[in-house]
Amino acid sequence: MPVSNSGAGGGDASPLSAEHVYKYRYYSFFEHVYPLPSHAFLHPETTRERCREGKVDPALGYAICALATLHSGPDLQTRDRATAWVQTAEQRIWQHLESPTIPRLQALLLVVHYQMETGKFQRAFMLTATAARFAAALRLNHERPDLDPVAQEVRRRIMWSLKITERYFSVGLPEFEACPIETIYLQFPSAEGEFSNDGGPCDGGCYRLYVRLEIIRRDIMKLTRGVALCDQPFPPLTKLIGDVERDLAEIGSLMPDGTADFSFSRLQAHYHGRWLRRRLFIHISFHQAHCDLYRILLLNYPEAAPRVVLEAVDDGAYVTSAEQGCLRHAVAIIQILTNLNQLSTRPLLLEFDTAICAYHATRLLLFISRAARVPGCPSPEFAASRAALCLAALKRFFPSSALVKPIIDDMERLTRGHAPQEGGIGGLSSPEFQEGRRNLEQQLSDAAKARQRLAIHSLLRQADFTDEDDGDGYSSSMSTTGMSPVMTRRTP
């Protein structure tokens, strides 16, 4: 049964046979894209068998081919082919909008990732909400013990991958959550060896641990946003930080390589393994969780708790230890990426979160080196040299990613000694923008403005949504800025 574009609402995509999917795109997708935690929701053997038999869902077949093609080459012809396929996949999904199925939801998630990677953030945001509706209609947030283990695990992985994707838009803001964690009644994902059964090496439970770290980092971000609103001391802060430290220690005890630095020699030992990237991802995420947690206590840092909260923490050694922890974990992130760049003979496809962690690690290292408050603090010159190495790694691993471009641009500013970008991306210094920003911010309470600050890497910030009518002059003036005024403040 061929996968063709007949009836798809357009003739832009060439007919795609199941044999083509299997021979030319299946291997590429599962070898290069599937190891990313946000993409790990297809069952390799089942998908392969359906492709071989010509029974793969048409939308899913096109979506797999589109994403595999997008990541196989940056040339314009390759991208045009991938764009045609992803458009066909999306058209087929819309044709059956009222009849969600697991394969159509999987296809929709791949379409979301394609739109994110190519800079169509508004569309990706709206499609993510549609995917959440699909998941709710299929009740994927609940366990189904009556199903076979593979079907149960596919359902779990779809939901957890959707949560990972949703976090890229706005972490810690409940008003933008399409799948609140409080409504997900699922186990964490199984180890790869229990899921794929392809006879290959297991990932050591890295995907499962990555999801657990995602939840902890989300909780830390919610704590950060909550503390930012305090105008008086917050006595429970140190206890809450201690609780998170214990959760992280438990995860660290389960990491297949331990919590020690992922050294160059260890990287070499795993370099040719299929799951190298997942091992890297959990180490980087583990270090970032500590950075997110300890920077709350980093006086004068943009994401730190207000001064009134920090001055009430009467243990100076505790605060100093937190700053040293920030430094240690930030340096570890930068070292991992520097080692990977040095060892790699070709660019590797990495999770978007890798760039986010690199960005925050660089900011922390530069800030701490300039503040010079803790023993053993590196010099600003050394910190700048490490930041430059980290930036070089991002440029190599994300050479044409619309997702990562704002991060790279701001890191270039940081390495030149400038402050992090506050205004955002392109054109934001225009008088029209500044006037529009002031007008809209006057309508928001201080609490709302504090809560809705978005990071330079937030895709919601890049999506440029406004609450104005299409015909309004103000809205038109904002269409060229790349961002709406409410999105002009930076947060985790």
Short mmCIF file of C-alpha atoms in Angstrom, two decimals, residues 72-302:
data_model
loop_
_atom_site.label_atom_id
_atom_site.label_comp_id
_atom_site.label_asym_id
_atom_site.label_seq_id
_atom_site.Cartn_x
_atom_site.Cartn_y
_atom_site.Cartn_z
CA SER A 72 20.20 15.03 6.36
CA GLY A 73 21.37 18.12 4.49
CA PRO A 74 21.11 21.91 4.67
CA ASP A 75 20.88 22.58 0.93
CA LEU A 76 17.83 24.38 -0.44
CA GLN A 77 16.67 21.51 -2.65
CA THR A 78 16.67 19.10 0.28
CA ARG A 79 14.73 21.54 2.45
CA ASP A 80 12.17 22.17 -0.32
CA ARG A 81 11.52 18.44 -0.57
CA ALA A 82 11.15 18.13 3.19
CA THR A 83 8.81 21.13 3.32
CA ALA A 84 6.53 19.59 0.70
CA TRP A 85 6.36 16.36 2.67
CA VAL A 86 5.61 18.05 5.99
CA GLN A 87 2.85 20.11 4.36
CA THR A 88 1.30 16.93 3.01
CA ALA A 89 1.53 15.28 6.43
CA GLU A 90 -0.18 18.25 8.06
CA GLN A 91 -2.91 18.35 5.41
CA ARG A 92 -3.71 14.69 6.04
CA ILE A 93 -3.92 15.32 9.78
CA TRP A 94 -6.35 18.21 9.26
CA GLN A 95 -8.50 16.06 6.98
CA HIS A 96 -9.09 13.71 9.93
CA LEU A 97 -9.04 16.27 12.73
CA GLU A 98 -12.13 14.81 14.37
CA SER A 99 -10.68 11.27 14.36
CA PRO A 100 -7.41 11.28 16.32
CA THR A 101 -5.31 8.13 16.33
CA ILE A 102 -1.93 7.26 17.80
CA PRO A 103 -0.15 7.38 14.39
CA ARG A 104 -1.74 10.74 13.52
CA LEU A 105 -0.69 12.15 16.87
CA GLN A 106 2.84 10.86 16.32
CA ALA A 107 2.82 12.51 12.90
CA LEU A 108 1.55 15.75 14.42
CA LEU A 109 4.36 15.81 16.98
CA LEU A 110 6.91 15.35 14.20
CA VAL A 111 5.27 18.19 12.27
CA VAL A 112 5.53 20.38 15.39
CA HIS A 113 9.25 19.67 15.63
CA TYR A 114 9.72 20.43 11.94
CA GLN A 115 7.97 23.79 12.31
CA MET A 116 10.04 24.60 15.38
CA GLU A 117 13.29 23.74 13.66
CA THR A 118 12.44 25.88 10.63
CA GLY A 119 11.39 28.93 12.65
CA LYS A 120 7.60 28.69 12.34
CA PHE A 121 7.10 29.14 16.06
CA GLN A 122 3.55 30.48 15.99
CA ARG A 123 2.36 27.49 14.00
CA ALA A 124 4.31 25.08 16.19
CA PHE A 125 2.76 26.57 19.33
CA MET A 126 -0.78 26.18 18.02
CA LEU A 127 -0.11 22.68 16.71
CA THR A 128 1.25 21.71 20.12
CA ALA A 129 -2.11 22.63 21.64
CA THR A 130 -3.82 20.50 18.99
CA ALA A 131 -1.52 17.60 19.85
CA ALA A 132 -2.49 18.02 23.51
CA ARG A 133 -6.17 17.80 22.52
CA PHE A 134 -5.44 14.64 20.54
CA ALA A 135 -3.70 13.17 23.59
CA ALA A 136 -6.58 14.11 25.88
CA ALA A 137 -9.15 12.63 23.51
CA LEU A 138 -7.16 9.39 23.41
CA ARG A 139 -6.75 9.53 27.21
CA LEU A 140 -3.02 9.11 26.91
CA ASN A 141 -2.55 10.68 30.34
CA HIS A 142 -3.81 7.47 31.96
CA GLU A 143 -2.26 4.00 32.07
CA ARG A 144 -3.92 1.25 30.04
CA PRO A 145 -2.98 -2.06 31.70
CA ASP A 146 -5.26 -3.94 29.29
CA LEU A 147 -2.89 -3.17 26.39
CA ASP A 148 0.30 -5.01 25.51
CA PRO A 149 3.53 -3.57 26.95
CA VAL A 150 4.67 -1.97 23.69
CA ALA A 151 1.36 -0.15 23.17
CA GLN A 152 1.41 1.07 26.78
CA GLU A 153 4.96 2.35 26.41
CA VAL A 154 4.19 4.15 23.15
CA ARG A 155 1.36 5.99 24.90
CA ARG A 156 3.64 6.98 27.78
CA ARG A 157 6.39 8.18 25.48
CA ILE A 158 4.03 10.30 23.43
CA MET A 159 2.88 12.11 26.57
CA TRP A 160 6.35 12.61 28.01
CA SER A 161 7.74 13.78 24.67
CA LEU A 162 4.84 16.22 24.42
CA LYS A 163 5.76 17.60 27.86
CA ILE A 164 9.39 18.03 26.79
CA THR A 165 8.26 19.88 23.67
CA GLU A 166 5.81 22.06 25.59
CA ARG A 167 8.58 23.16 27.95
CA TYR A 168 10.47 24.75 25.07
CA PHE A 169 7.74 27.36 24.74
CA SER A 170 7.35 28.53 28.32
CA VAL A 171 8.49 26.55 31.32
CA GLY A 172 6.80 27.16 34.65
CA LEU A 173 3.90 29.25 33.32
CA PRO A 174 0.69 27.29 33.96
CA GLU A 175 -1.38 29.53 31.67
CA PHE A 176 0.57 28.17 28.70
CA GLU A 177 0.55 24.50 29.70
CA ALA A 178 -1.57 22.38 27.41
CA CYS A 179 -0.79 19.20 29.39
CA PRO A 180 -0.50 20.10 33.08
CA ILE A 181 1.74 17.66 34.90
CA GLU A 182 -0.91 17.35 37.60
CA THR A 183 -3.20 15.61 35.09
CA ILE A 184 -0.64 13.04 33.91
CA TYR A 185 -1.09 9.74 35.74
CA LEU A 186 1.63 7.75 34.02
CA GLN A 187 4.74 5.84 34.91
CA PHE A 188 8.03 7.21 33.68
CA PRO A 189 9.25 5.64 30.42
CA SER A 190 10.82 2.19 30.37
CA ALA A 191 14.46 1.55 29.52
CA GLU A 192 15.17 1.40 25.81
CA GLY A 193 16.10 -2.28 25.95
CA GLU A 194 12.65 -3.13 27.32
CA PHE A 195 10.96 -1.09 24.61
CA SER A 196 12.72 -1.64 21.31
CA ASN A 197 13.98 -5.23 21.74
CA ASP A 198 16.22 -4.82 18.71
CA GLY A 199 19.11 -6.73 20.23
CA GLY A 200 21.25 -3.61 20.43
CA PRO A 201 22.78 -2.06 23.54
CA CYS A 202 20.47 -0.45 26.08
CA ASP A 203 20.54 3.26 26.85
CA GLY A 204 21.02 2.52 30.54
CA GLY A 205 17.68 4.07 31.41
CA CYS A 206 18.85 7.48 30.18
CA TYR A 207 15.54 8.41 28.56
CA ARG A 208 13.65 7.61 31.76
CA LEU A 209 16.09 9.68 33.82
CA TYR A 210 15.93 12.53 31.33
CA VAL A 211 12.16 12.74 31.78
CA ARG A 212 12.52 12.71 35.56
CA LEU A 213 15.03 15.56 35.31
CA GLU A 214 12.58 17.47 33.10
CA ILE A 215 9.97 17.33 35.84
CA ILE A 216 12.43 18.46 38.50
CA ARG A 217 13.67 21.34 36.36
CA ARG A 218 10.07 22.39 35.75
CA ASP A 219 9.48 22.44 39.50
CA ILE A 220 12.63 24.52 40.02
CA MET A 221 11.44 27.03 37.43
CA LYS A 222 8.08 27.30 39.17
CA LEU A 223 9.91 27.90 42.45
CA THR A 224 12.08 30.56 40.78
CA ARG A 225 9.05 32.37 39.38
CA GLY A 226 7.22 32.16 42.68
CA VAL A 227 10.11 33.48 44.75
CA ALA A 228 10.59 36.34 42.27
CA LEU A 229 7.26 37.77 43.46
CA CYS A 230 8.25 37.88 47.14
CA ASP A 231 8.51 41.30 48.79
CA GLN A 232 9.35 39.88 52.20
CA PRO A 233 11.53 37.05 53.57
CA PHE A 234 10.64 33.52 52.50
CA PRO A 235 11.75 31.17 55.31
CA PRO A 236 10.88 27.86 53.55
CA LEU A 237 13.36 28.56 50.73
CA THR A 238 16.35 26.65 52.09
CA LYS A 239 14.18 23.65 53.01
CA LEU A 240 12.68 23.56 49.51
CA ILE A 241 16.14 23.73 47.98
CA GLY A 242 17.23 20.86 50.22
CA ASP A 243 14.25 18.76 49.10
CA VAL A 244 15.21 19.26 45.45
CA GLU A 245 18.84 18.42 46.23
CA ARG A 246 17.72 15.07 47.63
CA ASP A 247 15.63 14.35 44.54
CA LEU A 248 18.62 15.12 42.33
CA ALA A 249 20.88 12.93 44.45
CA GLU A 250 18.48 10.03 43.95
CA ILE A 251 18.57 10.51 40.18
CA GLY A 252 22.36 10.81 40.30
CA SER A 253 22.58 7.42 42.01
CA LEU A 254 20.76 5.88 39.03
CA MET A 255 22.78 7.50 36.24
CA PRO A 256 24.67 4.79 34.31
CA ASP A 257 27.95 6.72 34.36
CA GLY A 258 27.52 8.17 37.84
CA THR A 259 27.53 11.87 38.62
CA ALA A 260 31.24 12.41 38.07
CA ASP A 261 32.27 14.66 35.22
CA PHE A 262 31.65 13.11 31.81
CA SER A 263 35.35 13.23 30.97
CA PHE A 264 37.03 13.15 27.58
CA SER A 265 38.10 9.53 28.10
CA ARG A 266 34.57 8.50 29.02
CA LEU A 267 33.26 10.33 25.99
CA GLN A 268 35.72 8.42 23.82
CA ALA A 269 34.58 5.12 25.32
CA HIS A 270 30.96 5.78 24.34
CA TYR A 271 31.55 7.80 21.19
CA HIS A 272 30.54 5.11 18.69
CA GLY A 273 27.62 3.89 20.78
CA ARG A 274 24.10 4.57 19.59
CA TRP A 275 23.07 6.15 22.90
CA LEU A 276 26.03 8.47 23.41
CA ARG A 277 23.82 11.52 23.01
CA ARG A 278 21.31 10.37 25.62
CA ARG A 279 24.17 9.85 28.07
CA LEU A 280 25.36 13.37 27.32
CA PHE A 281 21.86 14.79 27.64
CA ILE A 282 21.24 13.42 31.14
CA HIS A 283 24.62 14.65 32.38
CA ILE A 284 24.03 18.12 30.95
CA SER A 285 20.46 18.23 32.26
CA PHE A 286 21.62 17.01 35.68
CA HIS A 287 24.18 19.81 35.89
CA GLN A 288 21.65 22.36 34.62
CA ALA A 289 19.14 21.36 37.29
CA HIS A 290 21.74 22.22 39.92
CA CYS A 291 22.52 25.52 38.19
CA ASP A 292 18.81 26.40 38.08
CA LEU A 293 18.48 25.56 41.76
CA TYR A 294 21.55 27.31 43.15
CA ARG A 295 21.28 30.49 41.08
CA ILE A 296 18.19 31.36 43.14
CA LEU A 297 20.72 32.26 45.88
CA LEU A 298 23.10 34.13 43.56
CA LEU A 299 22.85 37.74 44.73
CA ASN A 300 22.33 40.26 41.90
CA TYR A 301 21.93 37.54 39.27
CA PRO A 302 18.87 38.21 37.05
#
